[in-house]
Amino acid sequence: VKTFPWIDKNRLGVTGGSYGGYMTNWLVTHTRCFKAAVTQRSIANHLISYASSDLTGCSAEYKDFTDFMKAELKKSPVVYADKINIPFLILHGMKDMRCPVEHAHQLYTAVKDTHPDLPVRLVLFPNANHSLTMTGPMTLRKAHYKEMIDWFVRFLKEGQL
């Protein structure tokens, strides 16, 4: 924003998928520079990944299991869901085994619970796995990108803020 004058700091959106979705979740819970966000097939709670994904954690480096569990929660965006204060769209495949759909459910529920009037939307894609945006059925890929584009058009349009 400081380097390029053509960037409108009042209309910044953020999106990412997979680890980029985790980073999107982290950014919107720890910064205030974005006006709308779309998280895609993301990690929201590391405790879900510990037991239900190929992205498992390891407690071996901790003195006890409780410390491990606390550390996993501390790096989980869902813990900070009350800090999300911008329009927030969650896109997720229902058959995602890398980032199980429970991540999306927990994050959506936490944001809606702490901010009932905030524009928050959860869109789940049936029969879609973690590769939806790259190799999924074309109809689902188009629907996924349409949801994202429509969200940003709706919440980042000029003169709205």
Tab-separated table of N, CA and C in Angstrom:
chain	number	residue	atom	x	y	z
A	1	VAL	N	0.837	-1.189	0.000
A	1	VAL	CA	0.000	0.000	0.000
A	1	VAL	C	0.877	1.245	0.000
A	2	LYS	N	1.987	1.183	0.744
A	2	LYS	CA	2.892	2.333	0.789
A	2	LYS	C	3.689	2.466	-0.502
A	3	THR	N	3.963	1.365	-1.164
A	3	THR	CA	4.805	1.368	-2.359
A	3	THR	C	4.037	1.719	-3.621
A	4	PHE	N	2.810	1.251	-3.729
A	4	PHE	CA	2.038	1.417	-4.957
A	4	PHE	C	0.826	2.318	-4.724
A	5	PRO	N	0.843	3.530	-5.236
A	5	PRO	CA	-0.257	4.472	-4.973
A	5	PRO	C	-1.592	4.048	-5.592
A	6	TRP	N	-1.591	3.140	-6.544
A	6	TRP	CA	-2.828	2.712	-7.176
A	6	TRP	C	-3.616	1.731	-6.304
A	7	ILE	N	-3.022	1.247	-5.216
A	7	ILE	CA	-3.746	0.349	-4.309
A	7	ILE	C	-4.614	1.181	-3.378
A	8	ASP	N	-5.886	0.861	-3.340
A	8	ASP	CA	-6.837	1.569	-2.487
A	8	ASP	C	-6.888	0.857	-1.131
A	9	LYS	N	-6.268	1.452	-0.127
A	9	LYS	CA	-6.196	0.805	1.184
A	9	LYS	C	-7.561	0.634	1.839
A	10	ASN	N	-8.552	1.334	1.351
A	10	ASN	CA	-9.898	1.204	1.892
A	10	ASN	C	-10.700	0.092	1.234
A	11	ARG	N	-10.106	-0.586	0.249
A	11	ARG	CA	-10.827	-1.644	-0.470
A	11	ARG	C	-9.974	-2.898	-0.608
A	12	LEU	N	-9.192	-3.224	0.414
A	12	LEU	CA	-8.341	-4.409	0.369
A	12	LEU	C	-9.116	-5.644	0.800
A	13	GLY	N	-9.026	-6.671	-0.015
A	13	GLY	CA	-9.588	-7.961	0.339
A	13	GLY	C	-8.462	-8.962	0.464
A	14	VAL	N	-8.726	-10.057	1.133
A	14	VAL	CA	-7.721	-11.104	1.283
A	14	VAL	C	-8.397	-12.456	1.065
A	15	THR	N	-7.658	-13.337	0.396
A	15	THR	CA	-8.148	-14.694	0.190
A	15	THR	C	-6.962	-15.639	0.099
A	16	GLY	N	-7.229	-16.892	0.354
A	16	GLY	CA	-6.224	-17.923	0.206
A	16	GLY	C	-6.862	-19.271	0.449
A	17	GLY	N	-6.225	-20.300	-0.091
A	17	GLY	CA	-6.725	-21.650	0.075
A	17	GLY	C	-5.674	-22.553	0.682
A	18	SER	N	-6.120	-23.531	1.447
A	18	SER	CA	-5.261	-24.477	2.128
A	18	SER	C	-4.420	-23.720	3.163
A	19	TYR	N	-3.087	-23.767	3.063
A	19	TYR	CA	-2.286	-22.978	4.013
A	19	TYR	C	-2.549	-21.488	3.812
A	20	GLY	N	-2.819	-21.084	2.571
A	20	GLY	CA	-3.202	-19.697	2.325
A	20	GLY	C	-4.520	-19.353	2.994
A	21	GLY	N	-5.397	-20.332	3.135
A	21	GLY	CA	-6.633	-20.139	3.886
A	21	GLY	C	-6.353	-19.986	5.369
A	22	TYR	N	-5.419	-20.793	5.872
A	22	TYR	CA	-4.996	-20.639	7.267
A	22	TYR	C	-4.435	-19.232	7.477
A	23	MET	N	-3.609	-18.777	6.555
A	23	MET	CA	-3.029	-17.435	6.677
A	23	MET	C	-4.112	-16.360	6.566
A	24	THR	N	-5.095	-16.567	5.714
A	24	THR	CA	-6.227	-15.637	5.633
A	24	THR	C	-6.932	-15.570	6.984
A	25	ASN	N	-7.206	-16.734	7.565
A	25	ASN	CA	-7.857	-16.781	8.879
A	25	ASN	C	-7.015	-16.060	9.928
A	26	TRP	N	-5.713	-16.307	9.900
A	26	TRP	CA	-4.819	-15.691	10.881
A	26	TRP	C	-4.775	-14.169	10.690
A	27	LEU	N	-4.666	-13.736	9.440
A	27	LEU	CA	-4.598	-12.297	9.166
A	27	LEU	C	-5.836	-11.557	9.651
A	28	VAL	N	-7.002	-12.098	9.372
A	28	VAL	CA	-8.219	-11.374	9.750
A	28	VAL	C	-8.497	-11.442	11.245
A	29	THR	N	-7.807	-12.325	11.954
A	29	THR	CA	-7.949	-12.358	13.406
A	29	THR	C	-6.846	-11.558	14.099
A	30	HIS	N	-5.864	-11.080	13.337
A	30	HIS	CA	-4.733	-10.377	13.949
A	30	HIS	C	-4.400	-9.030	13.308
A	31	THR	N	-5.129	-8.610	12.273
A	31	THR	CA	-4.890	-7.309	11.643
A	31	THR	C	-6.222	-6.631	11.359
A	32	ARG	N	-6.144	-5.372	10.992
A	32	ARG	CA	-7.351	-4.610	10.662
A	32	ARG	C	-7.236	-3.934	9.291
A	33	CYS	N	-6.354	-4.419	8.439
A	33	CYS	CA	-6.135	-3.709	7.171
A	33	CYS	C	-7.049	-4.191	6.036
A	34	PHE	N	-7.760	-5.291	6.223
A	34	PHE	CA	-8.612	-5.815	5.159
A	34	PHE	C	-10.074	-5.456	5.403
A	35	LYS	N	-10.820	-5.321	4.315
A	35	LYS	CA	-12.237	-4.935	4.406
A	35	LYS	C	-13.188	-6.094	4.130
A	36	ALA	N	-12.669	-7.172	3.567
A	36	ALA	CA	-13.458	-8.380	3.316
A	36	ALA	C	-12.488	-9.539	3.128
A	37	ALA	N	-12.961	-10.752	3.416
A	37	ALA	CA	-12.087	-11.922	3.310
A	37	ALA	C	-12.858	-13.126	2.798
A	38	VAL	N	-12.113	-13.991	2.087
A	38	VAL	CA	-12.637	-15.284	1.654
A	38	VAL	C	-11.585	-16.325	2.008
A	39	THR	N	-11.944	-17.251	2.866
A	39	THR	CA	-11.045	-18.343	3.207
A	39	THR	C	-11.527	-19.597	2.492
A	40	GLN	N	-10.576	-20.347	1.936
A	40	GLN	CA	-10.915	-21.501	1.109
A	40	GLN	C	-10.216	-22.746	1.637
A	41	ARG	N	-10.982	-23.820	1.840
A	41	ARG	CA	-10.448	-25.112	2.283
A	41	ARG	C	-9.309	-24.936	3.283
A	42	SER	N	-9.627	-24.290	4.404
A	42	SER	CA	-8.581	-23.828	5.307
A	42	SER	C	-8.522	-24.575	6.630
A	43	ILE	N	-7.438	-24.345	7.320
A	43	ILE	CA	-7.242	-24.831	8.682
A	43	ILE	C	-7.746	-23.746	9.628
A	44	ALA	N	-8.585	-24.130	10.567
A	44	ALA	CA	-9.073	-23.192	11.572
A	44	ALA	C	-8.721	-23.651	12.982
A	45	ASN	N	-8.627	-24.965	13.188
A	45	ASN	CA	-8.359	-25.508	14.514
A	45	ASN	C	-7.363	-26.663	14.372
A	46	HIS	N	-6.165	-26.458	14.854
A	46	HIS	CA	-5.116	-27.474	14.709
A	46	HIS	C	-5.442	-28.773	15.440
A	47	LEU	N	-6.342	-28.728	16.394
A	47	LEU	CA	-6.711	-29.969	17.071
A	47	LEU	C	-7.493	-30.894	16.142
A	48	ILE	N	-8.220	-30.329	15.193
A	48	ILE	CA	-8.903	-31.160	14.191
A	48	ILE	C	-7.862	-31.863	13.331
A	49	SER	N	-6.865	-31.124	12.881
A	49	SER	CA	-5.828	-31.710	12.028
A	49	SER	C	-5.055	-32.795	12.764
A	50	TYR	N	-4.853	-32.627	14.052
A	50	TYR	CA	-4.103	-33.608	14.844
A	50	TYR	C	-4.713	-34.996	14.736
A	51	ALA	N	-6.007	-35.077	14.745
A	51	ALA	CA	-6.657	-36.380	14.785
A	51	ALA	C	-7.315	-36.808	13.480
A	52	SER	N	-7.532	-35.873	12.550
A	52	SER	CA	-8.391	-36.200	11.410
A	52	SER	C	-7.810	-35.845	10.054
A	53	SER	N	-6.518	-35.662	9.967
A	53	SER	CA	-5.925	-35.215	8.713
A	53	SER	C	-4.548	-35.837	8.541
A	54	ASP	N	-4.006	-35.732	7.340
A	54	ASP	CA	-2.623	-36.153	7.136
A	54	ASP	C	-1.648	-35.066	7.591
A	55	LEU	N	-2.160	-33.966	8.136
A	55	LEU	CA	-1.334	-32.880	8.664
A	55	LEU	C	-1.259	-32.993	10.183
A	56	THR	N	-0.928	-34.160	10.669
A	56	THR	CA	-0.942	-34.386	12.105
A	56	THR	C	0.184	-33.649	12.806
A	57	GLY	N	-0.062	-33.311	14.049
A	57	GLY	CA	0.965	-32.712	14.886
A	57	GLY	C	1.716	-33.801	15.629
A	58	CYS	N	2.668	-33.384	16.459
A	58	CYS	CA	3.435	-34.342	17.235
A	58	CYS	C	3.701	-33.748	18.613
A	59	SER	N	3.353	-34.486	19.625
A	59	SER	CA	3.508	-34.001	20.995
A	59	SER	C	4.869	-34.331	21.593
A	60	ALA	N	5.720	-35.004	20.860
A	60	ALA	CA	6.995	-35.487	21.399
A	60	ALA	C	7.899	-34.379	21.934
A	61	GLU	N	7.853	-33.200	21.350
A	61	GLU	CA	8.751	-32.125	21.785
A	61	GLU	C	8.237	-31.355	23.004
A	62	TYR	N	7.085	-31.704	23.508
A	62	TYR	CA	6.499	-31.014	24.664
A	62	TYR	C	6.696	-31.848	25.920
A	63	LYS	N	6.785	-31.165	27.068
A	63	LYS	CA	7.019	-31.902	28.320
A	63	LYS	C	5.827	-32.776	28.700
A	64	ASP	N	4.632	-32.326	28.339
A	64	ASP	CA	3.466	-33.183	28.540
A	64	ASP	C	2.414	-32.879	27.473
A	65	PHE	N	1.465	-33.767	27.386
A	65	PHE	CA	0.458	-33.674	26.329
A	65	PHE	C	-0.402	-32.428	26.459
A	66	THR	N	-0.680	-32.001	27.673
A	66	THR	CA	-1.483	-30.783	27.888
A	66	THR	C	-0.803	-29.574	27.269
A	67	ASP	N	0.499	-29.464	27.416
A	67	ASP	CA	1.229	-28.347	26.804
A	67	ASP	C	1.108	-28.383	25.283
A	68	PHE	N	1.191	-29.564	24.731
A	68	PHE	CA	1.033	-29.729	23.285
A	68	PHE	C	-0.347	-29.250	22.841
A	69	MET	N	-1.385	-29.693	23.542
A	69	MET	CA	-2.750	-29.313	23.175
A	69	MET	C	-2.947	-27.802	23.296
A	70	LYS	N	-2.423	-27.195	24.328
A	70	LYS	CA	-2.527	-25.741	24.496
A	70	LYS	C	-1.799	-25.012	23.369
A	71	ALA	N	-0.641	-25.512	22.979
A	71	ALA	CA	0.127	-24.885	21.889
A	71	ALA	C	-0.630	-24.999	20.569
A	72	GLU	N	-1.261	-26.126	20.335
A	72	GLU	CA	-2.037	-26.309	19.108
A	72	GLU	C	-3.215	-25.328	19.068
A	73	LEU	N	-3.878	-25.159	20.180
A	73	LEU	CA	-4.991	-24.206	20.230
A	73	LEU	C	-4.516	-22.775	20.034
A	74	LYS	N	-3.373	-22.436	20.618
A	74	LYS	CA	-2.860	-21.063	20.523
A	74	LYS	C	-2.593	-20.656	19.078
A	75	LYS	N	-2.251	-21.603	18.222
A	75	LYS	CA	-2.002	-21.278	16.815
A	75	LYS	C	-3.212	-21.567	15.916
A	76	SER	N	-4.371	-21.728	16.531
A	76	SER	CA	-5.606	-22.010	15.798
A	76	SER	C	-6.453	-20.747	15.663
A	77	PRO	N	-6.699	-20.281	14.438
A	77	PRO	CA	-7.483	-19.055	14.250
A	77	PRO	C	-8.861	-19.072	14.900
A	78	VAL	N	-9.489	-20.225	15.034
A	78	VAL	CA	-10.827	-20.276	15.617
A	78	VAL	C	-10.835	-19.707	17.040
A	79	VAL	N	-9.732	-19.806	17.738
A	79	VAL	CA	-9.627	-19.276	19.098
A	79	VAL	C	-9.804	-17.753	19.107
A	80	TYR	N	-9.456	-17.116	17.989
A	80	TYR	CA	-9.501	-15.649	17.883
A	80	TYR	C	-10.670	-15.172	17.017
A	81	ALA	N	-11.641	-16.022	16.810
A	81	ALA	CA	-12.762	-15.700	15.909
A	81	ALA	C	-13.496	-14.433	16.314
A	82	ASP	N	-13.486	-14.099	17.580
A	82	ASP	CA	-14.159	-12.887	18.031
A	82	ASP	C	-13.484	-11.623	17.512
A	83	LYS	N	-12.272	-11.742	16.981
A	83	LYS	CA	-11.536	-10.591	16.442
A	83	LYS	C	-11.902	-10.309	14.979
A	84	ILE	N	-12.603	-11.225	14.336
A	84	ILE	CA	-13.002	-11.019	12.942
A	84	ILE	C	-14.136	-9.997	12.925
A	85	ASN	N	-13.933	-8.907	12.200
A	85	ASN	CA	-14.940	-7.843	12.181
A	85	ASN	C	-15.220	-7.337	10.771
A	86	ILE	N	-14.955	-8.171	9.766
A	86	ILE	CA	-15.191	-7.809	8.366
A	86	ILE	C	-16.049	-8.891	7.720
A	87	PRO	N	-16.699	-8.586	6.602
A	87	PRO	CA	-17.436	-9.621	5.874
A	87	PRO	C	-16.519	-10.811	5.580
A	88	PHE	N	-17.002	-12.004	5.918
A	88	PHE	CA	-16.142	-13.192	5.923
A	88	PHE	C	-16.867	-14.358	5.259
A	89	LEU	N	-16.301	-14.838	4.164
A	89	LEU	CA	-16.862	-15.963	3.409
A	89	LEU	C	-15.966	-17.183	3.591
A	90	ILE	N	-16.586	-18.318	3.886
A	90	ILE	CA	-15.864	-19.576	4.072
A	90	ILE	C	-16.315	-20.540	2.978
A	91	LEU	N	-15.363	-20.995	2.156
A	91	LEU	CA	-15.636	-21.965	1.089
A	91	LEU	C	-14.897	-23.262	1.422
A	92	HIS	N	-15.599	-24.383	1.344
A	92	HIS	CA	-14.954	-25.637	1.746
A	92	HIS	C	-15.618	-26.824	1.053
A	93	GLY	N	-14.815	-27.811	0.697
A	93	GLY	CA	-15.323	-29.059	0.130
A	93	GLY	C	-15.736	-30.021	1.229
A	94	MET	N	-16.854	-30.673	1.045
A	94	MET	CA	-17.374	-31.554	2.088
A	94	MET	C	-16.585	-32.854	2.217
A	95	LYS	N	-15.786	-33.182	1.211
A	95	LYS	CA	-14.989	-34.415	1.280
A	95	LYS	C	-13.490	-34.119	1.344
A	96	ASP	N	-13.158	-32.986	1.886
A	96	ASP	CA	-11.752	-32.589	2.034
A	96	ASP	C	-11.138	-33.396	3.174
A	97	MET	N	-10.160	-34.228	2.862
A	97	MET	CA	-9.488	-35.030	3.881
A	97	MET	C	-8.216	-34.349	4.395
A	98	ARG	N	-7.679	-33.428	3.648
A	98	ARG	CA	-6.491	-32.691	4.098
A	98	ARG	C	-6.878	-31.680	5.174
A	99	CYS	N	-7.927	-30.914	4.912
A	99	CYS	CA	-8.489	-29.957	5.873
A	99	CYS	C	-9.958	-30.337	6.041
A	100	PRO	N	-10.244	-31.236	6.956
A	100	PRO	CA	-11.620	-31.714	7.104
A	100	PRO	C	-12.626	-30.571	7.257
A	101	VAL	N	-13.818	-30.787	6.768
A	101	VAL	CA	-14.861	-29.767	6.718
A	101	VAL	C	-15.203	-29.232	8.107
A	102	GLU	N	-14.878	-29.957	9.139
A	102	GLU	CA	-15.139	-29.481	10.505
A	102	GLU	C	-14.436	-28.149	10.779
A	103	HIS	N	-13.301	-27.895	10.122
A	103	HIS	CA	-12.638	-26.592	10.249
A	103	HIS	C	-13.607	-25.473	9.856
A	104	ALA	N	-14.267	-25.654	8.737
A	104	ALA	CA	-15.207	-24.637	8.237
A	104	ALA	C	-16.389	-24.478	9.185
A	105	HIS	N	-16.928	-25.589	9.645
A	105	HIS	CA	-18.071	-25.537	10.560
A	105	HIS	C	-17.708	-24.791	11.845
A	106	GLN	N	-16.564	-25.126	12.422
A	106	GLN	CA	-16.171	-24.487	13.685
A	106	GLN	C	-15.935	-22.996	13.515
A	107	LEU	N	-15.232	-22.623	12.438
A	107	LEU	CA	-14.936	-21.206	12.237
A	107	LEU	C	-16.216	-20.411	11.986
A	108	TYR	N	-17.071	-20.936	11.142
A	108	TYR	CA	-18.347	-20.264	10.864
A	108	TYR	C	-19.147	-20.085	12.154
A	109	THR	N	-19.284	-21.144	12.914
A	109	THR	CA	-20.066	-21.083	14.150
A	109	THR	C	-19.465	-20.091	15.134
A	110	ALA	N	-18.149	-20.084	15.267
A	110	ALA	CA	-17.486	-19.170	16.202
A	110	ALA	C	-17.674	-17.713	15.789
A	111	VAL	N	-17.554	-17.421	14.491
A	111	VAL	CA	-17.717	-16.039	14.036
A	111	VAL	C	-19.179	-15.601	14.204
A	112	LYS	N	-20.124	-16.444	13.801
A	112	LYS	CA	-21.545	-16.093	13.943
A	112	LYS	C	-21.932	-15.950	15.413
A	113	ASP	N	-21.364	-16.781	16.268
A	113	ASP	CA	-21.674	-16.728	17.687
A	113	ASP	C	-21.178	-15.428	18.316
A	114	THR	N	-19.999	-14.982	17.921
A	114	THR	CA	-19.418	-13.775	18.526
A	114	THR	C	-19.839	-12.496	17.817
A	115	HIS	N	-20.298	-12.597	16.570
A	115	HIS	CA	-20.730	-11.424	15.789
A	115	HIS	C	-21.987	-11.763	14.994
A	116	PRO	N	-23.135	-11.867	15.651
A	116	PRO	CA	-24.352	-12.311	14.956
A	116	PRO	C	-24.793	-11.431	13.790
A	117	ASP	N	-24.406	-10.159	13.777
A	117	ASP	CA	-24.843	-9.258	12.715
A	117	ASP	C	-23.813	-9.083	11.608
A	118	LEU	N	-22.666	-9.704	11.740
A	118	LEU	CA	-21.604	-9.584	10.737
A	118	LEU	C	-21.959	-10.414	9.503
A	119	PRO	N	-21.723	-9.877	8.294
A	119	PRO	CA	-21.943	-10.707	7.104
A	119	PRO	C	-20.927	-11.866	7.068
A	120	VAL	N	-21.416	-13.050	7.337
A	120	VAL	CA	-20.599	-14.265	7.330
A	120	VAL	C	-21.394	-15.314	6.578
A	121	ARG	N	-20.709	-16.028	5.707
A	121	ARG	CA	-21.400	-17.033	4.890
A	121	ARG	C	-20.517	-18.271	4.807
A	122	LEU	N	-21.125	-19.420	4.910
A	122	LEU	CA	-20.447	-20.700	4.748
A	122	LEU	C	-21.039	-21.392	3.535
A	123	VAL	N	-20.184	-21.718	2.571
A	123	VAL	CA	-20.624	-22.439	1.378
A	123	VAL	C	-19.850	-23.744	1.322
A	124	LEU	N	-20.579	-24.848	1.368
A	124	LEU	CA	-19.978	-26.180	1.306
A	124	LEU	C	-20.271	-26.793	-0.055
A	125	PHE	N	-19.248	-27.394	-0.637
A	125	PHE	CA	-19.383	-27.987	-1.964
A	125	PHE	C	-19.453	-29.504	-1.826
A	126	PRO	N	-20.576	-30.093	-2.247
A	126	PRO	CA	-20.746	-31.547	-2.109
A	126	PRO	C	-19.754	-32.296	-2.996
A	127	ASN	N	-19.301	-33.427	-2.498
A	127	ASN	CA	-18.399	-34.305	-3.244
A	127	ASN	C	-17.102	-33.618	-3.663
A	128	ALA	N	-16.719	-32.537	-2.994
A	128	ALA	CA	-15.495	-31.820	-3.354
A	128	ALA	C	-14.409	-32.115	-2.329
A	129	ASN	N	-13.211	-32.406	-2.841
A	129	ASN	CA	-12.091	-32.648	-1.948
A	129	ASN	C	-11.174	-31.422	-1.897
A	130	HIS	N	-9.972	-31.595	-1.389
A	130	HIS	CA	-9.058	-30.468	-1.198
A	130	HIS	C	-8.611	-29.853	-2.528
A	131	SER	N	-8.704	-30.597	-3.598
A	131	SER	CA	-8.252	-30.123	-4.912
A	131	SER	C	-9.363	-29.488	-5.732
A	132	LEU	N	-10.462	-29.126	-5.113
A	132	LEU	CA	-11.632	-28.608	-5.822
A	132	LEU	C	-11.282	-27.556	-6.858
A	133	THR	N	-10.504	-26.552	-6.483
A	133	THR	CA	-10.256	-25.430	-7.392
A	133	THR	C	-9.320	-25.780	-8.532
A	134	MET	N	-8.648	-26.927	-8.449
A	134	MET	CA	-7.708	-27.315	-9.502
A	134	MET	C	-8.206	-28.474	-10.356
A	135	THR	N	-8.839	-29.452	-9.707
A	135	THR	CA	-9.200	-30.655	-10.458
A	135	THR	C	-10.656	-31.081	-10.265
A	136	GLY	N	-11.398	-30.307	-9.515
A	136	GLY	CA	-12.791	-30.674	-9.264
A	136	GLY	C	-13.649	-30.520	-10.511
A	137	PRO	N	-14.885	-30.986	-10.431
A	137	PRO	CA	-15.801	-30.824	-11.564
A	137	PRO	C	-15.933	-29.346	-11.939
A	138	MET	N	-15.960	-29.070	-13.222
A	138	MET	CA	-15.991	-27.681	-13.705
A	138	MET	C	-17.177	-26.905	-13.139
A	139	THR	N	-18.324	-27.546	-12.972
A	139	THR	CA	-19.479	-26.830	-12.433
A	139	THR	C	-19.208	-26.363	-10.999
A	140	LEU	N	-18.548	-27.199	-10.199
A	140	LEU	CA	-18.228	-26.803	-8.827
A	140	LEU	C	-17.131	-25.740	-8.797
A	141	ARG	N	-16.145	-25.862	-9.676
A	141	ARG	CA	-15.079	-24.846	-9.727
A	141	ARG	C	-15.656	-23.482	-10.090
A	142	LYS	N	-16.553	-23.473	-11.082
A	142	LYS	CA	-17.181	-22.211	-11.468
A	142	LYS	C	-18.004	-21.640	-10.321
A	143	ALA	N	-18.744	-22.481	-9.641
A	143	ALA	CA	-19.555	-22.021	-8.509
A	143	ALA	C	-18.662	-21.468	-7.395
A	144	HIS	N	-17.551	-22.132	-7.153
A	144	HIS	CA	-16.592	-21.689	-6.128
A	144	HIS	C	-16.067	-20.292	-6.457
A	145	TYR	N	-15.592	-20.107	-7.673
A	145	TYR	CA	-15.049	-18.801	-8.049
A	145	TYR	C	-16.129	-17.724	-8.128
A	146	LYS	N	-17.324	-18.114	-8.519
A	146	LYS	CA	-18.427	-17.140	-8.549
A	146	LYS	C	-18.744	-16.647	-7.140
A	147	GLU	N	-18.793	-17.554	-6.180
A	147	GLU	CA	-19.035	-17.155	-4.784
A	147	GLU	C	-17.985	-16.144	-4.330
A	148	MET	N	-16.722	-16.434	-4.624
A	148	MET	CA	-15.638	-15.568	-4.181
A	148	MET	C	-15.697	-14.201	-4.864
A	149	ILE	N	-15.856	-14.201	-6.156
A	149	ILE	CA	-15.907	-12.926	-6.900
A	149	ILE	C	-17.110	-12.103	-6.464
A	150	ASP	N	-18.267	-12.736	-6.345
A	150	ASP	CA	-19.468	-12.016	-5.918
A	150	ASP	C	-19.283	-11.403	-4.531
A	151	TRP	N	-18.607	-12.123	-3.644
A	151	TRP	CA	-18.372	-11.620	-2.288
A	151	TRP	C	-17.528	-10.351	-2.313
A	152	PHE	N	-16.434	-10.411	-3.067
A	152	PHE	CA	-15.563	-9.236	-3.132
A	152	PHE	C	-16.238	-8.072	-3.856
A	153	VAL	N	-16.978	-8.351	-4.900
A	153	VAL	CA	-17.702	-7.278	-5.593
A	153	VAL	C	-18.693	-6.632	-4.631
A	154	ARG	N	-19.387	-7.441	-3.880
A	154	ARG	CA	-20.395	-6.921	-2.952
A	154	ARG	C	-19.780	-6.064	-1.834
A	155	PHE	N	-18.655	-6.510	-1.277
A	155	PHE	CA	-18.139	-5.843	-0.083
A	155	PHE	C	-16.941	-4.924	-0.324
A	156	LEU	N	-16.423	-4.902	-1.533
A	156	LEU	CA	-15.289	-4.020	-1.813
A	156	LEU	C	-15.593	-2.990	-2.886
A	157	LYS	N	-16.850	-2.868	-3.268
A	157	LYS	CA	-17.158	-1.933	-4.341
A	157	LYS	C	-16.902	-0.484	-3.902
A	158	GLU	N	-16.498	0.294	-4.853
A	158	GLU	CA	-16.163	1.690	-4.614
A	158	GLU	C	-17.372	2.459	-4.101
A	159	GLY	N	-17.131	3.324	-3.145
A	159	GLY	CA	-18.178	4.171	-2.614
A	159	GLY	C	-19.015	3.506	-1.534
A	160	GLN	N	-18.794	2.212	-1.286
A	160	GLN	CA	-19.607	1.505	-0.305
A	160	GLN	C	-19.112	1.754	1.113
A	161	LEU	N	-17.824	1.933	1.264
A	161	LEU	CA	-17.240	1.986	2.623
A	161	LEU	C	-17.457	3.309	3.304
